[in-house]
mmCIF file of C-alpha atoms in Angstrom:
data_model
loop_
_atom_site.group_PDB
_atom_site.id
_atom_site.type_symbol
_atom_site.label_atom_id
_atom_site.label_comp_id
_atom_site.label_asym_id
_atom_site.label_seq_id
_atom_site.Cartn_x
_atom_site.Cartn_y
_atom_site.Cartn_z
ATOM 1 C CA MET A 879 11.375 -19.687 -4.296
ATOM 2 C CA ILE A 880 7.957 -18.059 -3.857
ATOM 3 C CA ARG A 881 5.023 -19.664 -2.497
ATOM 4 C CA CYS A 882 1.480 -18.873 -1.575
ATOM 5 C CA LYS A 883 -0.195 -20.504 1.492
ATOM 6 C CA ARG A 884 -3.605 -19.673 3.184
ATOM 7 C CA ALA A 885 -2.778 -18.077 6.545
ATOM 8 C CA TYR A 886 -4.799 -21.196 8.162
ATOM 9 C CA GLU A 887 -2.390 -23.926 7.219
ATOM 10 C CA PRO A 888 0.290 -24.954 9.645
ATOM 11 C CA ALA A 889 3.604 -23.191 9.250
ATOM 12 C CA VAL A 890 6.390 -25.824 7.847
ATOM 13 C CA PRO A 891 10.214 -25.180 7.853
ATOM 14 C CA ASP A 892 10.395 -24.993 4.020
ATOM 15 C CA ASP A 893 8.104 -21.804 4.377
ATOM 16 C CA GLY A 894 11.256 -19.935 4.800
ATOM 17 C CA TYR A 895 10.238 -16.101 5.266
ATOM 18 C CA ARG A 896 6.399 -15.820 6.001
ATOM 19 C CA VAL A 897 4.601 -12.651 5.200
ATOM 20 C CA LEU A 898 1.223 -11.876 5.322
ATOM 21 C CA VAL A 899 0.063 -9.810 2.185
ATOM 22 C CA ASP A 900 -3.699 -8.993 3.080
ATOM 23 C CA GLY A 901 -4.949 -5.620 4.280
ATOM 24 C CA LEU A 902 -6.974 -7.302 6.921
ATOM 25 C CA TRP A 903 -6.012 -9.554 9.613
ATOM 26 C CA PRO A 904 -7.298 -13.046 8.849
ATOM 27 C CA ARG A 905 -10.724 -13.924 10.453
ATOM 28 C CA GLY A 906 -10.527 -16.013 13.563
ATOM 29 C CA LEU A 907 -6.731 -16.085 14.090
ATOM 30 C CA ASN A 908 -5.069 -14.189 16.930
ATOM 31 C CA LYS A 909 -1.774 -12.475 16.091
ATOM 32 C CA ALA A 910 -0.141 -14.904 18.418
ATOM 33 C CA ASP A 911 -1.251 -17.974 16.327
ATOM 34 C CA LEU A 912 -0.285 -16.953 13.072
ATOM 35 C CA PRO A 913 3.664 -17.642 12.451
ATOM 36 C CA HIS A 914 4.756 -14.714 10.152
ATOM 37 C CA ASP A 915 7.974 -12.607 9.963
ATOM 38 C CA ALA A 916 5.842 -9.577 8.597
ATOM 39 C CA TRP A 917 2.408 -7.941 7.522
ATOM 40 C CA LEU A 918 2.865 -6.207 4.576
ATOM 41 C CA ARG A 919 -0.316 -4.159 4.212
ATOM 42 C CA ASP A 920 0.794 -1.981 1.753
ATOM 43 C CA LEU A 921 1.246 -4.866 -0.658
ATOM 44 C CA ALA A 922 -2.392 -5.654 -0.442
ATOM 45 C CA PRO A 923 -4.672 -4.627 -2.915
ATOM 46 C CA ALA A 924 -6.819 -1.368 -2.517
ATOM 47 C CA THR A 925 -9.960 -1.689 -0.200
ATOM 48 C CA ASP A 926 -12.178 -0.894 -3.327
ATOM 49 C CA LEU A 927 -10.485 -3.417 -5.502
ATOM 50 C CA ARG A 928 -10.642 -6.315 -3.248
ATOM 51 C CA LYS A 929 -14.193 -5.753 -2.490
ATOM 52 C CA ALA A 930 -14.966 -5.464 -6.312
ATOM 53 C CA LEU A 931 -13.528 -8.856 -6.757
ATOM 54 C CA HIS A 932 -15.005 -10.599 -3.358
ATOM 55 C CA HIS A 933 -18.779 -9.220 -4.525
ATOM 56 C CA GLY A 934 -18.345 -10.241 -8.233
ATOM 57 C CA GLU A 935 -18.279 -6.823 -9.544
ATOM 58 C CA LEU A 936 -15.004 -7.401 -11.081
ATOM 59 C CA ASP A 937 -13.548 -10.698 -12.768
ATOM 60 C CA TYR A 938 -10.175 -12.369 -11.931
ATOM 61 C CA PRO A 939 -8.668 -10.986 -15.001
ATOM 62 C CA ALA A 940 -9.706 -7.451 -14.417
ATOM 63 C CA PHE A 941 -8.625 -7.623 -10.699
ATOM 64 C CA ARG A 942 -5.294 -8.953 -11.829
ATOM 65 C CA GLN A 943 -4.837 -6.233 -14.262
ATOM 66 C CA ARG A 944 -5.612 -3.578 -11.793
ATOM 67 C CA TYR A 945 -3.568 -5.036 -9.001
ATOM 68 C CA ARG A 946 -0.469 -5.285 -11.082
ATOM 69 C CA LYS A 947 -0.904 -1.823 -12.154
ATOM 70 C CA ALA A 948 -1.059 -0.899 -8.788
ATOM 71 C CA LEU A 949 2.160 -2.850 -8.077
ATOM 72 C CA ALA A 950 4.014 -1.310 -10.752
ATOM 73 C CA ALA A 951 3.173 2.237 -9.468
ATOM 74 C CA HIS A 952 4.678 0.927 -5.992
ATOM 75 C CA PRO A 953 7.902 -0.704 -6.300
ATOM 76 C CA GLU A 954 8.951 0.294 -2.613
ATOM 77 C CA HIS A 955 6.225 -2.039 -1.348
ATOM 78 C CA TRP A 956 7.827 -5.191 -2.857
ATOM 79 C CA TRP A 957 11.499 -4.639 -3.565
ATOM 80 C CA GLY A 958 12.275 -6.182 -0.350
ATOM 81 C CA LEU A 959 10.471 -9.547 -1.142
ATOM 82 C CA VAL A 960 12.309 -9.774 -4.358
ATOM 83 C CA ASP A 961 15.548 -9.535 -2.547
ATOM 84 C CA ARG A 962 14.397 -12.095 -0.149
ATOM 85 C CA ALA A 963 13.264 -14.240 -2.567
ATOM 86 C CA ALA A 964 16.716 -14.044 -4.179
ATOM 87 C CA LYS A 965 18.228 -15.512 -1.276
ATOM 88 C CA GLY A 966 15.877 -17.974 -0.159
ATOM 89 C CA SER A 967 12.101 -19.098 0.184
ATOM 90 C CA VAL A 968 9.414 -16.807 0.851
ATOM 91 C CA THR A 969 5.792 -17.620 1.455
ATOM 92 C CA LEU A 970 2.992 -15.184 0.906
ATOM 93 C CA LEU A 971 0.122 -15.702 3.208
ATOM 94 C CA TYR A 972 -3.346 -14.934 2.506
ATOM 95 C CA ALA A 973 -6.738 -15.534 3.966
ATOM 96 C CA ALA A 974 -8.778 -16.122 0.963
ATOM 97 C CA ARG A 975 -10.986 -19.217 0.590
ATOM 98 C CA ASP A 976 -10.018 -19.305 -3.351
ATOM 99 C CA GLU A 977 -6.860 -20.623 -3.456
ATOM 100 C CA THR A 978 -6.261 -19.777 -7.203
ATOM 101 C CA HIS A 979 -7.940 -16.725 -7.518
ATOM 102 C CA ASN A 980 -6.501 -14.314 -4.827
ATOM 103 C CA ASN A 981 -3.920 -11.402 -4.588
ATOM 104 C CA ALA A 982 -1.255 -13.512 -3.349
ATOM 105 C CA ARG A 983 -1.078 -15.345 -6.339
ATOM 106 C CA VAL A 984 -0.893 -12.314 -8.559
ATOM 107 C CA LEU A 985 1.769 -10.900 -6.315
ATOM 108 C CA ALA A 986 3.822 -13.985 -6.463
ATOM 109 C CA GLU A 987 3.515 -13.965 -10.228
ATOM 110 C CA TRP A 988 4.689 -10.459 -10.274
ATOM 111 C CA LEU A 989 7.682 -11.307 -7.968
ATOM 112 C CA GLU A 990 8.622 -14.095 -10.001
ATOM 113 C CA GLU A 991 8.466 -11.908 -13.075
ATOM 114 C CA GLU A 992 10.807 -9.514 -11.308
ATOM 115 C CA LEU A 993 13.408 -11.991 -10.181
ATOM 116 C CA GLU A 994 13.607 -13.130 -13.740
ATOM 117 C CA ARG A 995 14.128 -9.510 -15.145
ATOM 118 C CA ARG A 996 16.950 -9.040 -12.482
ATOM 119 C CA ALA A 997 18.611 -12.291 -13.634
ATOM 120 C CA ASP A 998 18.291 -11.275 -17.475
ATOM 121 C CA SER A 999 19.901 -7.861 -16.512
ATOM 122 C CA SER A 1000 23.046 -9.315 -15.196
ATOM 123 C CA SER A 1001 26.375 -8.108 -16.850
ATOM 124 C CA PRO A 1002 27.287 -9.855 -19.888
ATOM 125 C CA VAL A 1003 30.473 -11.882 -19.711
ATOM 126 C CA CYS A 1004 33.559 -9.708 -20.352
ATOM 127 C CA TYR A 1005 35.791 -11.267 -23.060
ATOM 128 C CA ALA A 1006 38.530 -8.361 -22.627
ATOM 129 C CA GLY A 1007 41.736 -9.636 -23.261
ATOM 130 C CA GLU A 1008 40.717 -12.816 -25.015
ATOM 131 C CA ARG A 1009 41.442 -11.592 -28.356
ATOM 132 C CA GLY A 1010 43.874 -13.590 -30.381
ATOM 133 C CA LYS A 1011 43.409 -16.464 -28.223
ATOM 134 C CA GLY A 1012 41.881 -19.189 -30.524
ATOM 135 C CA MET A 1013 39.909 -16.596 -32.479
#
């Protein structure tokens, strides 16, 4: 399971693996005050992309499209999170005030889709040796 949560919200046991996915440390938080397992800055959108969204130069659908393109270009940055999510809960931490339109939501969607792709690509059932048994 993949969740998104503002970095300012308290940690709970159900969060599982907590990872900050912003390029900048959340304002007003000391590193010791944020329970997290990792800070994956490479997963954050490029500075110009983040600023364009924040300043209204780019709408959310365009941001989402460009960020997804960046994620596709660097699977080495998110492969580990897909593996973790396949085994347990992962919580993506972000600092944005907008809880609906932010990079963590786009990343969560991307990771969920990758989990589905991996599940769909599992090997088909092998029916070798089943011929003649009721067929």
